CSV table of C-alpha atoms and ligand atoms in Angstrom, one decimal:
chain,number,residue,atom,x,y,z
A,49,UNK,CA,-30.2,164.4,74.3
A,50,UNK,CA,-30.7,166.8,71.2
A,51,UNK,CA,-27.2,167.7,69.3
A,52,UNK,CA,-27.4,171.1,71.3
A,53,UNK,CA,-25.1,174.4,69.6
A,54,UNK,CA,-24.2,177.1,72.2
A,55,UNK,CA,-22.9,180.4,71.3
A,56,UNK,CA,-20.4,181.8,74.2
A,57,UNK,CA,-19.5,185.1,74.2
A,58,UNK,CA,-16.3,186.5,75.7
A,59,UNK,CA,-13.6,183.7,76.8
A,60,UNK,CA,-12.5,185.2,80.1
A,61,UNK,CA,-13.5,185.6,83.6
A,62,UNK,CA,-17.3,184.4,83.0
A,63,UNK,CA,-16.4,182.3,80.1
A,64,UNK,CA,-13.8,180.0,81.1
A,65,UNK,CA,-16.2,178.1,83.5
A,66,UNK,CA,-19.6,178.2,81.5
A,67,UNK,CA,-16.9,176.3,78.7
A,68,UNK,CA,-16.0,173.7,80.7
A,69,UNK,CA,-18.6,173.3,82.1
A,70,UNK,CA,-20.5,173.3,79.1
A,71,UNK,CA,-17.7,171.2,77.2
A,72,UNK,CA,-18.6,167.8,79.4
A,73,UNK,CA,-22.3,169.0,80.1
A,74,UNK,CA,-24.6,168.7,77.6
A,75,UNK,CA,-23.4,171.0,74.1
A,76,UNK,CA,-22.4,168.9,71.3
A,77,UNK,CA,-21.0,172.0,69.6
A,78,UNK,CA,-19.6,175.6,70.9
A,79,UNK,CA,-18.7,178.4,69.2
A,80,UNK,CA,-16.5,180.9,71.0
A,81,UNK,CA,-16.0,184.9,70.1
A,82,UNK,CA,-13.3,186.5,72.0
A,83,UNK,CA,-10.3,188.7,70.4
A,84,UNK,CA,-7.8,189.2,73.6
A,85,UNK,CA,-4.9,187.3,74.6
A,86,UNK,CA,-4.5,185.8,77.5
A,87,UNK,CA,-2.9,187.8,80.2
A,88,UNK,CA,-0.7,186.5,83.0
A,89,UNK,CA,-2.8,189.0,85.5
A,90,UNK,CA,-5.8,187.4,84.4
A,91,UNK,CA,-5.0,183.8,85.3
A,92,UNK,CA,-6.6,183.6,88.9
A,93,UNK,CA,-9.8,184.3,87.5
A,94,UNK,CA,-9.9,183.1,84.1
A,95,UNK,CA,-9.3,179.3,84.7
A,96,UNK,CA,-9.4,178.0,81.6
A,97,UNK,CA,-5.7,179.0,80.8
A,98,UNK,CA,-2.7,177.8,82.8
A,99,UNK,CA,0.8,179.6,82.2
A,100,UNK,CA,1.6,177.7,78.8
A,101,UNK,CA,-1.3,180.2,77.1
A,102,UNK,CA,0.3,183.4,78.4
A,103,UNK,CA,0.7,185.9,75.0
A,104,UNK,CA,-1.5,183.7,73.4
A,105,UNK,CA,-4.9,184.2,71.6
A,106,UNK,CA,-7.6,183.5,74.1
A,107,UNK,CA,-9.9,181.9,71.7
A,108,UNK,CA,-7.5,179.3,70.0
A,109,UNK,CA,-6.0,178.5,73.5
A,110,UNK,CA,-10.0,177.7,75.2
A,111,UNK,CA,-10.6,175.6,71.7
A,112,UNK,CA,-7.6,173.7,72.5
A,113,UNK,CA,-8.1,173.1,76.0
A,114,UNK,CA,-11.9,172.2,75.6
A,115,UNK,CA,-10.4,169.5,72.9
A,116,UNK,CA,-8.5,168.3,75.5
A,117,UNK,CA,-11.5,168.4,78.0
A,118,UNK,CA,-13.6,167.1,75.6
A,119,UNK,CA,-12.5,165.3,72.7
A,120,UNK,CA,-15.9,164.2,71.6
A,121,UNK,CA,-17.1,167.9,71.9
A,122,UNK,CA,-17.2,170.4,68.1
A,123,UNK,CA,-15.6,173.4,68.7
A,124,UNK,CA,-15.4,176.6,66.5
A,125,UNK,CA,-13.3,179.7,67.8
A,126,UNK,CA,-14.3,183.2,66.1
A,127,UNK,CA,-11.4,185.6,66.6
A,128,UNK,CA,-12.9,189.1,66.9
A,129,UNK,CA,-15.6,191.1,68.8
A,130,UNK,CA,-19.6,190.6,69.0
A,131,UNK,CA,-20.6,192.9,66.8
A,132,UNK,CA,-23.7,194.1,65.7
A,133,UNK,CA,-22.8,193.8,61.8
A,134,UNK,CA,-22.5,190.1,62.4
A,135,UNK,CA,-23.9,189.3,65.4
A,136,UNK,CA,-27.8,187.6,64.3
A,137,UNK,CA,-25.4,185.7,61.4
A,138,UNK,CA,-22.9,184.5,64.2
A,139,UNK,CA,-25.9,183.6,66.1
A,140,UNK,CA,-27.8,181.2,63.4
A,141,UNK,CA,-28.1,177.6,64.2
A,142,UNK,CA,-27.0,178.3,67.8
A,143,UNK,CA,-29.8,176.5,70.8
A,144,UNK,CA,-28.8,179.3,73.2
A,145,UNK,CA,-26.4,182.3,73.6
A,146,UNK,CA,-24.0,183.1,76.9
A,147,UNK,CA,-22.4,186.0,77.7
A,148,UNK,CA,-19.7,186.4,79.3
A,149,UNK,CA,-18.9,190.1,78.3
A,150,UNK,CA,-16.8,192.5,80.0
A,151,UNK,CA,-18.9,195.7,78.9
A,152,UNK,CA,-22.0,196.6,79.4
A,153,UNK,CA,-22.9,197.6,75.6
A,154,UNK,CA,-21.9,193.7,74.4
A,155,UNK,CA,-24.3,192.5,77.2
A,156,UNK,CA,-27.0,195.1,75.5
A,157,UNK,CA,-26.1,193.7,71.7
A,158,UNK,CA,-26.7,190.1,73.1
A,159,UNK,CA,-29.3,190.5,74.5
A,160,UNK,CA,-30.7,192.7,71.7
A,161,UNK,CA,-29.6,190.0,69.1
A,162,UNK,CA,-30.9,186.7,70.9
A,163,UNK,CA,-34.3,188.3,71.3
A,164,UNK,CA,-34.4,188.9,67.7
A,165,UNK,CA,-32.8,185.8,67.0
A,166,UNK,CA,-35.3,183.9,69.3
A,167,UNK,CA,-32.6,182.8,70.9
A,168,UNK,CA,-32.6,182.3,74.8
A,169,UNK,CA,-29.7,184.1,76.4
A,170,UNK,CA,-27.7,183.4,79.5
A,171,UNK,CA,-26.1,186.8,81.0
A,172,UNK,CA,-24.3,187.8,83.8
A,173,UNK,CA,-21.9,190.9,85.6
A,174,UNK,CA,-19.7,191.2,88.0
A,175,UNK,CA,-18.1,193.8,89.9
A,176,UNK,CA,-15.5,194.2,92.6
A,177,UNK,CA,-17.5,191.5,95.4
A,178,UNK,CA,-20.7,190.7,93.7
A,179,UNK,CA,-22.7,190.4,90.6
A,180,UNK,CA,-26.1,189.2,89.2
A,181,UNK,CA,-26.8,186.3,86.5
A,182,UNK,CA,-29.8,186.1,84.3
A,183,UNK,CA,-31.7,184.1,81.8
A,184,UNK,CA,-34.1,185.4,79.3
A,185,UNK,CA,-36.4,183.5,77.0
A,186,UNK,CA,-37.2,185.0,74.4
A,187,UNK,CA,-40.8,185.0,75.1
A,188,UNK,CA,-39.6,186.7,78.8
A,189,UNK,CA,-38.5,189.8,80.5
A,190,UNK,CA,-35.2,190.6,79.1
A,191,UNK,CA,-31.6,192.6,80.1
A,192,UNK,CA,-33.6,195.6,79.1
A,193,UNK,CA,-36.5,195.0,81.0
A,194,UNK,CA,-34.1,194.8,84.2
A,195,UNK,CA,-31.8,197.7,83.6
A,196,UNK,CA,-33.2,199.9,80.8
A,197,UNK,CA,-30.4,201.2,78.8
A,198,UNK,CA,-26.5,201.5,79.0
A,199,UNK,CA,-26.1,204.4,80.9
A,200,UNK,CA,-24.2,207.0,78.9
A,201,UNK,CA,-22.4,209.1,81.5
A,202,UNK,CA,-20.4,206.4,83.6
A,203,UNK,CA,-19.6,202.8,82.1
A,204,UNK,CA,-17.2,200.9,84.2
A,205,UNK,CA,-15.8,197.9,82.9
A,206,UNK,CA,-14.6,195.1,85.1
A,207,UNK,CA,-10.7,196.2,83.9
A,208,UNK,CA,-11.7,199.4,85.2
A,209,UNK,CA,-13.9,199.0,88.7
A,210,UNK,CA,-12.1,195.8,89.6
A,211,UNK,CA,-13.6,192.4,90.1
A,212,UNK,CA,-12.4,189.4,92.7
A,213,UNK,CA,-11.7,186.5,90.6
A,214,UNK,CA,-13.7,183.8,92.8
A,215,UNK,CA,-17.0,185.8,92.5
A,216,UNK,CA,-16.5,185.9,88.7
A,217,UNK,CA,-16.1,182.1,88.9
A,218,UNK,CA,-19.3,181.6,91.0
A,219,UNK,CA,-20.8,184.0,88.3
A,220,UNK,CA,-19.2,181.9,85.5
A,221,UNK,CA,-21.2,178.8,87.3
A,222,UNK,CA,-24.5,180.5,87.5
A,223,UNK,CA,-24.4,180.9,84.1
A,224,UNK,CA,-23.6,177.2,83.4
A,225,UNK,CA,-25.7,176.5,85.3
A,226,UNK,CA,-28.5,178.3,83.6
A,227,UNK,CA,-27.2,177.1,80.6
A,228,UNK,CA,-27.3,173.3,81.5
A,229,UNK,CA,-30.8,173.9,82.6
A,230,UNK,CA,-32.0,175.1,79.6
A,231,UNK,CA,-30.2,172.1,77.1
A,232,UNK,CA,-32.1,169.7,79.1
A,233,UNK,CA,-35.3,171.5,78.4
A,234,UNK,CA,-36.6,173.0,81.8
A,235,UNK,CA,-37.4,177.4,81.2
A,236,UNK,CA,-35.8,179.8,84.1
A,237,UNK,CA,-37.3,182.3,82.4
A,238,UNK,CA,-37.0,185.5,83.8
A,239,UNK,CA,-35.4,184.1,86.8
A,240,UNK,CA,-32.1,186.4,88.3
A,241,UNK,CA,-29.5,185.6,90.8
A,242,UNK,CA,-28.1,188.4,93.1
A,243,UNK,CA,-24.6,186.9,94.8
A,244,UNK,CA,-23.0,189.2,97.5
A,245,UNK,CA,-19.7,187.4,98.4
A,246,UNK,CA,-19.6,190.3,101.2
A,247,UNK,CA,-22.6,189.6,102.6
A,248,UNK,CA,-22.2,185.8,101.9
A,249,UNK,CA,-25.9,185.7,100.1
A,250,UNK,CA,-26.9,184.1,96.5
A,251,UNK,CA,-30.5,185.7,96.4
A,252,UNK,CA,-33.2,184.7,93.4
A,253,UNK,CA,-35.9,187.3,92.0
A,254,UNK,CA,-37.9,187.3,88.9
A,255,UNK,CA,-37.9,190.0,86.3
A,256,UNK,CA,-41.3,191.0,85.4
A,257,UNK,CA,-41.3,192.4,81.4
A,258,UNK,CA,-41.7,195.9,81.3
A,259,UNK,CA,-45.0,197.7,79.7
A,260,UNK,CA,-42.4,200.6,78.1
A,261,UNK,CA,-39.6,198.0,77.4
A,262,UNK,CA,-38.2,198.8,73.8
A,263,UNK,CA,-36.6,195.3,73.4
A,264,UNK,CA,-40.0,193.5,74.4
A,265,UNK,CA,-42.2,196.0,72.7
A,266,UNK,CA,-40.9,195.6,69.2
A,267,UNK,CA,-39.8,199.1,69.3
A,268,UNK,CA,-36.0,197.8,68.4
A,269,UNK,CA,-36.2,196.2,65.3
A,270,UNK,CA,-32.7,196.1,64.1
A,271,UNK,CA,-29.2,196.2,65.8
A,272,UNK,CA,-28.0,199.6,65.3
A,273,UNK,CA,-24.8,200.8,65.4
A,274,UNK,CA,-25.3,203.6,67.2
A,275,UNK,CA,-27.5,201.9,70.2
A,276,UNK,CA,-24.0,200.3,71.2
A,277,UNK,CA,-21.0,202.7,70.4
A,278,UNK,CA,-19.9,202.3,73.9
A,279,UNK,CA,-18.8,198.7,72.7
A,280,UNK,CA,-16.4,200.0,70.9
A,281,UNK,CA,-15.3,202.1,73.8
A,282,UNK,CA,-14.8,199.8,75.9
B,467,ZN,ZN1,-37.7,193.6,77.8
């Protein structure tokens, strides 16, 4: 198998299972952005960290733990936030990006940056009991093809709407899924995963690219600032 580089953004919720996962599945290298600290409340959900971690910074505690998972495996922790300044440099060199955000605007940025990039990207949300996981090639429909634009008036994070850890860790394992599919070559391009825990379903759609979409059009060229200020919001 190809010496395959994956970008992961955001070390929580989402993150801590696409890692290990990804850390005995198929990436030679991972590079990991996060800037928290891991939080006792966060435990249930964000399994990469036991109580040893608590106070700690997320990123250097996953880099240890995936050492330990995987000693064979290259890991390289970035301490800070995806940011459009940096993000098509942190993105270089990298087979696939997956996100793993807790915002809505980061999701936007990723999937802004891995279409310049030419990057596929492996996306996901959840909230409160249910969520919706996505892959786009960069030659497919993308985040902005499915939802437009960050709405401006109401953006809940999950901190703020509340999530149930197990559906962020079937989440989590949609996106490794995804992500194993695409490092052994096969395209789910397009493809999206609905899961309702409430309703017990895991439902899968295509996303068709959108004539008006701005991403898919050209129309964004760059990763402004401004297109994301929620980021720094939330
Ligand atoms: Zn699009």
């Amino acid at each position: 198998m190809e010496a395959h580089r994956v970008l992961v953004v955001g070390a929580g919720g989402l993150g801590s299972p696409v890692l290990r996962a990804l850390a005995k599945s198929g990436a030679a290298h991972i590079t990991v952005i996060d800037d928290d600290l891991v939080d006792e409340s966060n435990l249930h959900r964000q399994t990469l960290y036991g109580r040893e971690d608590v106070g700690r910074s997320k990123i250097e505690r996953a880099a240890a733990n995936l050492r330990e998972l995987a000693p064979e495996l290259s890991v390289e922790p970035v301490d800070g936030r995806f940011v459009p300044s940096t993000a098509l440099e942190l993105l270089k060199g990298h087979s696939l990006v997956v996100e793993g955000a807790d915002n809505l605007a980061t999701k936007f940025l990723v999937a802004d940056a891995a279409h310049l990039g030419a990057v596929p990207a492996v996306q996901a949300g959840a909230i409160r009991w249910g969520g919706w996981a996505f892959c786009a090639l960069p030659d497919s429909a993308c985040l902005r093809c499915l939802f437009e634009d960050i709405p401006r008036d109401r953006i809940e994070t999950c901190a703020e709407a509340g999530v149930v850890g197990p559906v962020v860790g079937v989440l989590g394992g949609l996106e490794a899924a995804f992500a194993i599919r695409l490092l052994r070559g096969e395209r789910p391009a397009g493809e999206l995963w609905h899961y309702d825990a409430l309703k017990g379903s895991l439902r899968k759609t295509f996303v068709r690219r959108r004539s008006d979409c701005p991403l898919c059009t050209g129309e964004i060229k760059d990763l402004r600032m401004e297109r994301y200020t929620a980021a720094c919001a939330a």
